[in-house]
Coordinates of C-alpha atoms and ligand atoms in Angstrom, one line a residue:
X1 CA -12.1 -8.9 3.3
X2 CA -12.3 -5.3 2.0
X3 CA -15.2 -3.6 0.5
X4 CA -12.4 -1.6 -2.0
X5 CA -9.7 -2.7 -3.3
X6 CA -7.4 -0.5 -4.3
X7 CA -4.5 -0.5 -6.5
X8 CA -1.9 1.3 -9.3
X9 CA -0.6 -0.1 -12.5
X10 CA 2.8 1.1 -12.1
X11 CA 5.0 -2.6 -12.2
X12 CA 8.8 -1.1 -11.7
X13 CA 9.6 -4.7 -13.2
X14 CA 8.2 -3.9 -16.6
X15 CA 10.7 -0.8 -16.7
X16 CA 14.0 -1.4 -17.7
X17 CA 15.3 2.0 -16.9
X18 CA 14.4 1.8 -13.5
X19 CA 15.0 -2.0 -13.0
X20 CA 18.8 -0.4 -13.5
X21 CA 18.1 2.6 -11.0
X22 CA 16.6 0.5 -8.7
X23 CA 14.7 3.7 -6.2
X24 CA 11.1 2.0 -5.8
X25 CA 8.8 4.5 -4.1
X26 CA 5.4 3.9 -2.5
X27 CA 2.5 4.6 -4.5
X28 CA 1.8 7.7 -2.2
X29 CA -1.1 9.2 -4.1
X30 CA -3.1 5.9 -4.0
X31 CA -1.9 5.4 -0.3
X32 CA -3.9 8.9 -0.3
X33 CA -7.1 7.9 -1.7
X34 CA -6.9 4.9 1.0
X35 CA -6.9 7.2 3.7
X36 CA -10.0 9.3 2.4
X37 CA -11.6 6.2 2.0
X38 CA -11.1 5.0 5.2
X39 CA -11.8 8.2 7.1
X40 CA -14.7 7.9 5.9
X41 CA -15.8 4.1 7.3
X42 CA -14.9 2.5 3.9
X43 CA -13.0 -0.7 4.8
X44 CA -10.2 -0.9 2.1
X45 CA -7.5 -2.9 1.0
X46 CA -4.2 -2.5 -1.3
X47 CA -2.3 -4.1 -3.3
X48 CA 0.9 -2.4 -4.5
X49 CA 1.8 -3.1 -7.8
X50 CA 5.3 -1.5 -7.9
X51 CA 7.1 -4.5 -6.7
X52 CA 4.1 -7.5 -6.4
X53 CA 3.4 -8.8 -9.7
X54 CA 0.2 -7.4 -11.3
X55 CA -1.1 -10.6 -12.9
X56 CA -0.9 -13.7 -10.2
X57 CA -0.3 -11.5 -7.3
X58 CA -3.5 -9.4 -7.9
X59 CA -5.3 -12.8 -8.8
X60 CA -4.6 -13.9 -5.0
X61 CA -5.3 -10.7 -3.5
X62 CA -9.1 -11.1 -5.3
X63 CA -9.6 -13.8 -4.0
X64 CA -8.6 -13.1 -0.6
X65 CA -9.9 -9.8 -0.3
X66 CA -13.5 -10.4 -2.4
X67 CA -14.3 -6.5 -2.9
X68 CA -17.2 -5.1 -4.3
X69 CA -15.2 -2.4 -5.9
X70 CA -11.9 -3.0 -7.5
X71 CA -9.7 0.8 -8.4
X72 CA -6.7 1.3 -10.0
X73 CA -6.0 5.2 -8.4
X74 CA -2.8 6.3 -9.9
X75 CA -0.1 7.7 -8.0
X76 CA -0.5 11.0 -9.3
X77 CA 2.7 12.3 -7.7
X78 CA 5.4 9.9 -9.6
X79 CA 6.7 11.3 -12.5
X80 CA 6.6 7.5 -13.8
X81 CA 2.8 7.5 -13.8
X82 CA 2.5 11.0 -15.1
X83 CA 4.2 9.8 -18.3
X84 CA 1.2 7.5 -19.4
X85 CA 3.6 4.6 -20.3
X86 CA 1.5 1.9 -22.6
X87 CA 3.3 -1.1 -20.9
X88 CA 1.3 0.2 -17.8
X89 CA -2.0 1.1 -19.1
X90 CA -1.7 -2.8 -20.5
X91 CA -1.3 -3.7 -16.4
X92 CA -4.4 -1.4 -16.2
X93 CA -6.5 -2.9 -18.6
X94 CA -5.5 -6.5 -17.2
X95 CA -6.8 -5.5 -13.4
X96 CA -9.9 -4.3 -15.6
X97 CA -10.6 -7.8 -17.4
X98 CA -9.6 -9.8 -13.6
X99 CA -11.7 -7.5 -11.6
X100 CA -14.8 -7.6 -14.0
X101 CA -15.0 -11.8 -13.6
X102 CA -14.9 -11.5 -10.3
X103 CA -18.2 -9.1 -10.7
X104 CA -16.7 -6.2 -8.9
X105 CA -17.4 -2.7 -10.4
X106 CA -14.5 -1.6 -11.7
X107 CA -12.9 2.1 -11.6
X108 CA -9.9 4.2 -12.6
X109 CA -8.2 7.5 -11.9
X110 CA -4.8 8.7 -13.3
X111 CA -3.1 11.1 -15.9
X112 CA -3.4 8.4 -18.8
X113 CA -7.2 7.7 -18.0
X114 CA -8.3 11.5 -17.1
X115 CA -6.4 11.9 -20.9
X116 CA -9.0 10.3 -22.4
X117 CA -11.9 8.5 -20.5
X118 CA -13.1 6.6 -23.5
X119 CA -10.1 4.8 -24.1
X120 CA -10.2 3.3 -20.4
X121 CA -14.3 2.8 -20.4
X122 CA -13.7 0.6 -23.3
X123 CA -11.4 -1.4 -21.9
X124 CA -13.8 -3.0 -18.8
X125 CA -13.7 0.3 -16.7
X126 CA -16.8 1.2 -15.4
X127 CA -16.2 4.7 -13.7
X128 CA -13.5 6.7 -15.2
X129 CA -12.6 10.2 -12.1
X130 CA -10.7 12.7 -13.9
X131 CA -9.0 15.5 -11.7
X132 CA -8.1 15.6 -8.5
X133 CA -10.4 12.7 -7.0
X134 CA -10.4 11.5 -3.5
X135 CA -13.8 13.0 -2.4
X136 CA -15.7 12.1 -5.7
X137 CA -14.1 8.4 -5.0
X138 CA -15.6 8.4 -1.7
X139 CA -19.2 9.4 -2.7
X140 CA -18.9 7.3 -5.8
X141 CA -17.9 4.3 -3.6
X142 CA -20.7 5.1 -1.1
X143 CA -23.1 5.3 -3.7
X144 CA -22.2 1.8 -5.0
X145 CA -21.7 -0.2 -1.1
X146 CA -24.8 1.5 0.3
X147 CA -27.1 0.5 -3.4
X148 CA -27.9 4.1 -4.0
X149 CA -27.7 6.1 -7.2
X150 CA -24.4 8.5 -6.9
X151 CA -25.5 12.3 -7.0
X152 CA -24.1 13.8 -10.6
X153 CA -20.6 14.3 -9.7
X154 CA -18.0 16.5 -11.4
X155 CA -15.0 14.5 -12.8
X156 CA -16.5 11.4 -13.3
X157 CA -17.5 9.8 -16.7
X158 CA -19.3 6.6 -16.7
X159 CA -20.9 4.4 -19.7
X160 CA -24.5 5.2 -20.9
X161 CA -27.3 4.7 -22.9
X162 CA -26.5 7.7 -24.7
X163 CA -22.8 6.7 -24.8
X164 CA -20.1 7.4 -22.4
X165 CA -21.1 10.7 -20.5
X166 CA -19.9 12.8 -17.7
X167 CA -22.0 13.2 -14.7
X168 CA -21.7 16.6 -13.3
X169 CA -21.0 19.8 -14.8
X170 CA -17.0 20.1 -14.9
X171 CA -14.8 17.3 -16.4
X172 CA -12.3 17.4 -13.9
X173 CA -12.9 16.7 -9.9
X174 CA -11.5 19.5 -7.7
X175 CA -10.5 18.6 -4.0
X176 CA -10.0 21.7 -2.0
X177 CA -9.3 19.6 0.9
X178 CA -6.6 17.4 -0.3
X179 CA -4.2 19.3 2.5
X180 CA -5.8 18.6 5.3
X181 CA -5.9 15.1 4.7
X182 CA -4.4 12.3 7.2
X183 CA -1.3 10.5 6.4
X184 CA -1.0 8.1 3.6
X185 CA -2.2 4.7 5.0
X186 CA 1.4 3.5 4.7
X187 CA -0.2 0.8 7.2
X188 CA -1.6 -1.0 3.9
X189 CA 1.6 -2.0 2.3
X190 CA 4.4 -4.0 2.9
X191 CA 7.6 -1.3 3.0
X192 CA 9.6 -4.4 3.5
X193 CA 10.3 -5.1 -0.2
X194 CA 11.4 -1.5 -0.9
X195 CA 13.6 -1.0 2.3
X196 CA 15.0 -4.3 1.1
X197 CA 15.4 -3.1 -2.8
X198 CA 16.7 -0.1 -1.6
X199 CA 19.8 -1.8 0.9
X200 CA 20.3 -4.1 -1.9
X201 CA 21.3 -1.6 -4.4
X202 CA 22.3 1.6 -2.5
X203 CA 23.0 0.9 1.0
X204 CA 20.3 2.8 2.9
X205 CA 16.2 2.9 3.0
X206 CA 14.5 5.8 0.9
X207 CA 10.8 6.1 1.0
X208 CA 8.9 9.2 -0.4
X209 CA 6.1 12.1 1.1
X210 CA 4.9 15.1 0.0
X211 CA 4.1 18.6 0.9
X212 CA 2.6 19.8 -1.6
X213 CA 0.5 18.9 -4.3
X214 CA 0.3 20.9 -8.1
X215 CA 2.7 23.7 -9.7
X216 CA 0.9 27.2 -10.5
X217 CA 3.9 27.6 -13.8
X218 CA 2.8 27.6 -17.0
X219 CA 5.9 25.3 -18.5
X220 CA 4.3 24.6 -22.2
X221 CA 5.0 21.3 -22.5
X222 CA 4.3 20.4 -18.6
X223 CA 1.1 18.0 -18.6
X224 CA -0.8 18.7 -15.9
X225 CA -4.4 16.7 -15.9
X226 CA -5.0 16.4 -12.2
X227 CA -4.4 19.5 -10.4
X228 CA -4.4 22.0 -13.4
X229 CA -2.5 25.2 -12.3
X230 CA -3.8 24.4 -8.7
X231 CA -1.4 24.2 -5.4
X232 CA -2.3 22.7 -2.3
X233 CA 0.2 23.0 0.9
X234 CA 0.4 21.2 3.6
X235 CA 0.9 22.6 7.0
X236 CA 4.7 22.2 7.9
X237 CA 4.1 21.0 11.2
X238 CA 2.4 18.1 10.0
X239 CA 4.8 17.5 7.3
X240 CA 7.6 17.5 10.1
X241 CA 5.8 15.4 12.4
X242 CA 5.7 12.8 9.2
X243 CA 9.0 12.9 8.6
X244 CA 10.0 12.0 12.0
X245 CA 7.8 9.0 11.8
X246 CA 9.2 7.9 8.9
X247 CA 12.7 8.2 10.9
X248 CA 10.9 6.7 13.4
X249 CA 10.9 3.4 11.4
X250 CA 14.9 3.3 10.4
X251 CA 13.8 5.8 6.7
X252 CA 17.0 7.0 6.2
X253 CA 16.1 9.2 3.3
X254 CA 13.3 10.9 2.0
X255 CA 12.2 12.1 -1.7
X256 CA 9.6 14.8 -1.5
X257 CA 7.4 14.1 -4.5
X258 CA 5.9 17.9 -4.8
X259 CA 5.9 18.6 -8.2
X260 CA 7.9 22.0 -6.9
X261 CA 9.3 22.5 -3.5
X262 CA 9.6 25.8 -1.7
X263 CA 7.1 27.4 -3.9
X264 CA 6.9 29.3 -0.3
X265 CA 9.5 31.0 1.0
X266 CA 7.7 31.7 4.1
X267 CA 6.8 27.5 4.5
X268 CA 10.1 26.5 4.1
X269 CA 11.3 28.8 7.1
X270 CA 8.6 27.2 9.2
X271 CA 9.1 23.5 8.3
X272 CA 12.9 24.0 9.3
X273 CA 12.1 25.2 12.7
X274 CA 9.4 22.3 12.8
X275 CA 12.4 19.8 11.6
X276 CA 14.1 21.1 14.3
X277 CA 11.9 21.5 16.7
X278 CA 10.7 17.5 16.4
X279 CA 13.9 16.2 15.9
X280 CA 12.8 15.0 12.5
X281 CA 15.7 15.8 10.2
X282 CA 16.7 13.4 7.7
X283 CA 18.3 13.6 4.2
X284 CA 16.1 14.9 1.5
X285 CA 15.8 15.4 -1.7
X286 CA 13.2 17.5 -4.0
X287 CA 12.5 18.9 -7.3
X288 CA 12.2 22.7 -7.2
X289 CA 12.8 25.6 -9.5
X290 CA 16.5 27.5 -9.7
X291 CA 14.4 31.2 -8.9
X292 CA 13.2 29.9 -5.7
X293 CA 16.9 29.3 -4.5
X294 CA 17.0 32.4 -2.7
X295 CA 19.5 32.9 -0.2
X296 CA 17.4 32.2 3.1
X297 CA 15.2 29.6 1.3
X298 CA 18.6 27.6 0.4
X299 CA 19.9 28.4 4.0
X300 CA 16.7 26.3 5.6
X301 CA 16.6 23.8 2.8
X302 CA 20.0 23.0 4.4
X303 CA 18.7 23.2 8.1
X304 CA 15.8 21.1 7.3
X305 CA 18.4 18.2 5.8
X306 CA 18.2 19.0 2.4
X307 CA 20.7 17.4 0.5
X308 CA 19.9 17.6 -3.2
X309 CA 17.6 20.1 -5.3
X310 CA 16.7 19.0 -8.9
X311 CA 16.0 21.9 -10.6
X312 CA 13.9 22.6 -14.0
X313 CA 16.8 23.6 -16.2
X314 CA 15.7 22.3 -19.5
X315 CA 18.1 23.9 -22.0
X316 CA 21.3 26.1 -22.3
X317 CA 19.7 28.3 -24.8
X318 CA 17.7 30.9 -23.6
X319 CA 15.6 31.4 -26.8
X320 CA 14.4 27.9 -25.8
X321 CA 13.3 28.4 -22.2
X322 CA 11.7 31.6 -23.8
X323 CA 9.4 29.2 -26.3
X324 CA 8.8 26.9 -23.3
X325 CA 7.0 29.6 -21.4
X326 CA 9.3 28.7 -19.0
X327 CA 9.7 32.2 -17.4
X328 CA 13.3 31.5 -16.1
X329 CA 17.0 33.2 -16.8
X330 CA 20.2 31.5 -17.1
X331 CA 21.6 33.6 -15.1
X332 CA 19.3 32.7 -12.0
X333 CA 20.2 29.1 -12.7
X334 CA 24.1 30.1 -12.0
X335 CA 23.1 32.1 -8.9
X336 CA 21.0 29.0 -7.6
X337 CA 23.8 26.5 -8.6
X338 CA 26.3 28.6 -6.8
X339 CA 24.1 29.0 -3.7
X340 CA 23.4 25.5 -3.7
X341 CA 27.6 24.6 -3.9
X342 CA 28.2 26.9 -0.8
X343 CA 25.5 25.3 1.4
X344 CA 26.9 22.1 0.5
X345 CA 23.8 20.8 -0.8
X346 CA 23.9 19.0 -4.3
X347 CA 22.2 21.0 -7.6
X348 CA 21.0 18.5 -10.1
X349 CA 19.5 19.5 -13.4
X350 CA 16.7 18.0 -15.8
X351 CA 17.2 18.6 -19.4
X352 CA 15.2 18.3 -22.3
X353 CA 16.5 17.2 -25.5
X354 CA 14.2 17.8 -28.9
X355 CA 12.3 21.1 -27.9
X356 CA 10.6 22.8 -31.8
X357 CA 13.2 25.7 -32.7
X358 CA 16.6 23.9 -30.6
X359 CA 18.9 23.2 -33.6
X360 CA 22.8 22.7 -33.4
X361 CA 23.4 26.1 -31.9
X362 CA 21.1 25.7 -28.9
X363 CA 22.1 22.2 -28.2
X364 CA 25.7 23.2 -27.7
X365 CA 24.8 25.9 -25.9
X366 CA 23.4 23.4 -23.5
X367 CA 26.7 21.4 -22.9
X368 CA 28.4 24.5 -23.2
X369 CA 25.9 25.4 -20.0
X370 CA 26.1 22.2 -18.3
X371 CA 29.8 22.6 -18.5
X372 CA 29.7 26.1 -17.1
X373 CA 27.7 25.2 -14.3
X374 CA 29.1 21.7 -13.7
X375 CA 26.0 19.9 -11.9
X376 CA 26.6 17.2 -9.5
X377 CA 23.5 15.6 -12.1
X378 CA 21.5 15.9 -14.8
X379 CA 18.2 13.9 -15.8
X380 CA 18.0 13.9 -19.5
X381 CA 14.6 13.3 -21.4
X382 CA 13.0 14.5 -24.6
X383 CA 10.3 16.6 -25.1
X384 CA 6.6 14.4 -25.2
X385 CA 4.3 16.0 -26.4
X386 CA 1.0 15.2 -23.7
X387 CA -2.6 16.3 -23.8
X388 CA -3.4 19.0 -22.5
X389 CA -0.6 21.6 -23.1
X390 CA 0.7 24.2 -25.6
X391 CA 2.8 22.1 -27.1
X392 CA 0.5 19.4 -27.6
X393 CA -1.8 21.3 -29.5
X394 CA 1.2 23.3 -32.0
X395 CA 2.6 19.6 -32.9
X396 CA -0.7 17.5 -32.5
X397 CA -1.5 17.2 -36.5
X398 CA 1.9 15.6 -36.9
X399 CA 1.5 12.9 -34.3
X400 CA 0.7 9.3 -36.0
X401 CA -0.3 6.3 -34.3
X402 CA 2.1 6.1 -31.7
X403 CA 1.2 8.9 -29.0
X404 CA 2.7 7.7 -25.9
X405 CA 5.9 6.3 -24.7
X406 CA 5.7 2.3 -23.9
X407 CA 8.5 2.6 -20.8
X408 CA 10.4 5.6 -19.1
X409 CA 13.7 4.8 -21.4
X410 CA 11.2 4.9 -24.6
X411 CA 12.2 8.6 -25.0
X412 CA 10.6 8.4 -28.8
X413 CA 10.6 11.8 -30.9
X414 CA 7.0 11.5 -32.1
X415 CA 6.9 15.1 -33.9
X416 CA 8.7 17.2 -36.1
X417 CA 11.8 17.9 -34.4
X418 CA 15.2 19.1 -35.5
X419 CA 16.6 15.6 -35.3
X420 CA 16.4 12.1 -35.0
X421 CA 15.5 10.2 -31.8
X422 CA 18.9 8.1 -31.9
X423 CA 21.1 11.6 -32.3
X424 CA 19.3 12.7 -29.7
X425 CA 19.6 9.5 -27.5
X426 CA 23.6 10.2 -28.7
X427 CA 24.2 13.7 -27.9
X428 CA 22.2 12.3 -24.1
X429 CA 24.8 9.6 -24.1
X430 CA 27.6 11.9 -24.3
X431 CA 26.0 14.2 -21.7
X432 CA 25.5 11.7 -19.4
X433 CA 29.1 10.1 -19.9
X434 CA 31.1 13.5 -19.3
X435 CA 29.1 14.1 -16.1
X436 CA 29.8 10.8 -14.2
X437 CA 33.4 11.6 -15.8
X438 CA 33.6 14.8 -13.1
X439 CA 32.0 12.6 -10.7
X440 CA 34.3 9.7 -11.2
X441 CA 37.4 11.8 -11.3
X442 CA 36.2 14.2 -8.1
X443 CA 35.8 10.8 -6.0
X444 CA 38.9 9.6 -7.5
X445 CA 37.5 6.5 -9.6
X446 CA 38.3 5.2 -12.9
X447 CA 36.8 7.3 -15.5
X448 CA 34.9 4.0 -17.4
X449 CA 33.4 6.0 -20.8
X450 CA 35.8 7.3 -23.6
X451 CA 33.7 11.0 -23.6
X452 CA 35.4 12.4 -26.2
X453 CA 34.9 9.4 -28.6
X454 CA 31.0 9.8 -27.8
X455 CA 31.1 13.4 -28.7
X456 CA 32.9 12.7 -32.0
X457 CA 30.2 10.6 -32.7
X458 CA 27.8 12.9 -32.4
X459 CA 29.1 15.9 -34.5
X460 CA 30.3 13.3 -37.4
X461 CA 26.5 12.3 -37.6
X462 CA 24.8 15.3 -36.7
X463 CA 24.1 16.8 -40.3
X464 CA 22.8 13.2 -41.7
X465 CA 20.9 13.2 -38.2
X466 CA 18.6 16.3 -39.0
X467 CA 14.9 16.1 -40.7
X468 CA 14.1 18.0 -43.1
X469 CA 11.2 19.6 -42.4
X470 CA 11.5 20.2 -38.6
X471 CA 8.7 21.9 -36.7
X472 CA 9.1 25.2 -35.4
X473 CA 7.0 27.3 -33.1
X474 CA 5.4 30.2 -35.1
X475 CA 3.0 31.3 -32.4
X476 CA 4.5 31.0 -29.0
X477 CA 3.3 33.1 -26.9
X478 CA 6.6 35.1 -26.5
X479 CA 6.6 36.0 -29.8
X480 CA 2.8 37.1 -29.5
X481 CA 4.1 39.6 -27.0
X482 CA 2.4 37.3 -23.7
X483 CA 4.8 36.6 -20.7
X484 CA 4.1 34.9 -17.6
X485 CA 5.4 36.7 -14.8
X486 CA 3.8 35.5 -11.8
X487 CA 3.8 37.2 -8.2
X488 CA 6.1 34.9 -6.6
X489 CA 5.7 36.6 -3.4
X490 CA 2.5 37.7 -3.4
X491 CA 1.3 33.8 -4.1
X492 CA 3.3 32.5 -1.4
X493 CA 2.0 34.8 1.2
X494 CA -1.2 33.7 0.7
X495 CA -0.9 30.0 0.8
X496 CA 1.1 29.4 4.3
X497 CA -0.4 26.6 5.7
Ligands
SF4_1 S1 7.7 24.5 -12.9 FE1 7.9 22.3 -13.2 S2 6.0 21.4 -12.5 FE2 5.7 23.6 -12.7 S3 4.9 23.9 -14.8 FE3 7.1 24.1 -15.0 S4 7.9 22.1 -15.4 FE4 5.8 21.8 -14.7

């Protein structure tokens, strides 16, 4: 029995791509909202949707739990649930419909539903908490168990009379708090399943924390509906003391979900003396930006177990990162990358393919980047355009029907852009394939892909490949003369934890 039961609609099952990868992480950010819950004398229950199937599974864990209060709280700090794939707000909707005949009152709180509340109210959802929501979840579910009104409450949008409404003044929840939280009631779920996933396919147990939570960069394109331009750092001692728990329990492996790591140059010098200090070093890995690679950041990165840094990279043209707002040099990314080789510590790159104004040119100057640099990886995806963000608005009159992708391997060009989704999905192909071909032939394996074939393939169709009316930024706000230069330093000195 649990008064709240709380779940995610995130089903790794239903996602080819990552069916292949086979790296299932705990739903952290609702493991989050159970510990706010339950600090607070709520009893609550879970059931984990990334491996348990969402249909039967969820059925059973109705019946056994009987709450008065069924949520579906996002993991707002997977990348998988940020994209607001449909094939998962299809899992949503179902724990809507299931929930509702069991006469529970039903709630949700994500990227997708904080998008647009409507869309999720219509589909059985009672309470829709848009932002960053723990606290307004625990006076909501207060409210409801002790049969009391809730007070008007920013971030929350309920059904009406008058139509769907929110109740306070702000549209988005803000918790101030979120850092001084407790751990993630890892307690609630079974890690069995995932340590088991993760032996099957890779030979060692990964599970996933955070330190942080938000990004204060303004990357055009970067959808950020929970925490806004908003960061949140936790105190490196306690983020130490979790890590050694973790090893505690045979986690050999950890992926920091912070949308960017060592934001804090001061932190980072702290938590490696914590690491240290508590005997909690294990191998990590984290995304991060290539101009917070400084020298003594890298050098206790390393101390702390660091062992791989995914950096923002995006594109090889620097006209490109300029339209992104992405406020980043080339030339800092070959600095980082060759701080990163010396420590021993791999640098791995995301890319974006499709970005308004990257023709031919720029997309060679990309491999011709990639090459330079040689990454030990790369993450390729295309630019989406989400609610929300710069480049939402400059494309949104030329997006149809379909505005979201259905899985993370959808990758669909829904604008304007130079070319087609398959010759990008190509030119990715060919990326991809020459990479591993380094890999392969630095470990001193067979080389499986034919490279250059894949790259013939892609200049022979690359002019039949273009549109003909491609969208180009007219307006950025480079061109209007606005840069975003932020004080790096000055930020970080006041947000040590
Ligand atoms: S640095 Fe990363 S997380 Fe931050 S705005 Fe840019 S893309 Fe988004």
């Amino acid at each position: 029995m649990a008064s709240v039961l709380l779940t995610h609609s995130y089903h790794l099952p239903y996602d080819p791509k990552q069916v292949r990868k086979m790296q299932p992480y705990t739903p952290i950010g609702t493991l989050y909202a159970a510990t706010a819950l339950r600090d607070h004398g709520i009893t609550v229950a879970v059931f984990d949707t990334m491996l348990l199937e969402p249909e039967v599974a969820f059925a059973d864990a109705l019946r056994r739990h009987r709450p008065k209060i069924v949520v579906v709280y996002e993991d707002d700090f997977n990348f998988l649930s940020k994209m607001c794939l449909t094939r998962m707000r299809d899992v949503a909707w179902s724990i809507a419909a299931a929930a509702r005949e069991t006469g529970a009152i039903v709630i949700v709180h994500g990227s997708d539903s904080t998008d647009d509340p409507d869309l999720f109210l219509g589909r059985g959802f009672d309470y829709v908490l848009c932002g960053e929501a723990e606290q307004v979840l625990v006076t909501l579910c207060s409210s409801i168990l002790g049969g009391t009104e809730a007070p008007p409450l920013d971030g929350v949008m309920t059904n009406s009379k008058q139509g769907h409404r929110g109740q306070g003044r702000e549209r988005l929840a803000r918790n101030s708090a979120w850092a001084q939280l407790a751990r993630p009631a890892r307690e609630l779920i079974d890690l069995e399943p995932y340590r088991a996933a993760w032996q099957e396919a890779h030979g060692y147990f990964s599970t996933n924390m955070v330190s942080s939570r938000g990004c204060p960069f303004q990357c055009n394109w970067c959808a950020k509906p929970i925490s806004g331009n908003r960061f949140h750092l936790r105190a490196a001692a306690s983020v130490a003391e979790e890590m050694r728990s973790l090893k505690d329990v045979g986690v050999e492996h950890i992926w920091f979900g912070d949308d960017i790591f060592a934001l804090n140059r001061h932190w980072v010098q702290v938590f490696a003396a914590q690491v240290v200090k508590q005997d909690a070093r294990l191998p990590f890995k984290v995304q991060s930006r290539a101009d917070l690679m400084h020298e003594d950041t890298v050098e206790h990165l390393k101390a702390s177990g660091c062992a791989e840094v995914w950096m923002g990279v995006e594109s090889g043209a620097q006209t490109i990162l300029d339209a992104m707002d992405k406020n980043l040099r080339l030339e800092t990314v070959v600095i980082a990358r060759e701080r990163l080789r010396a420590a021993g510590i791999r640098a791995c790159f995301f890319l974006q393919l499709g970005y308004p104004g990257e023709g031919w040119e720029e997309l060679q100057k990309t491999v011709a980047f990639v090459r330079k640099t040689r990454p030990d990886d790369v993450g390729i995806s295309f630019s989406y355009p989400l609610p929300g963000t710069v480049f939402y608005n400059r494309v949104q009159a030329q997006l149809g029907a379909k505005r979201n992708w259905a899985d993370s391997d959808d990758l669909c060009i829904m604008f304007q852009a130079t070319y087609t989704t398959e010759f990008y999905r190509a030119v990715r192909d060919a990326i991809h394939a020459e990479v591993d071909s380094w890999k392969a032939r630095s470990e001193g394996s067979h080389v499986v892909a034919d490279v250059d074939a894949l790259w013939r393939a892609v200049e022979t169709s690359e002019a039949a490949s273009r549109c003909e009316q491609p969208f180009v930024f007219t307006d950025s706000a480079n061109a209007a003369g606005v840069v975003h230069i932020l004080p790096l330093d000055q930020l970080a000195g006041s947000r040590e934890a």
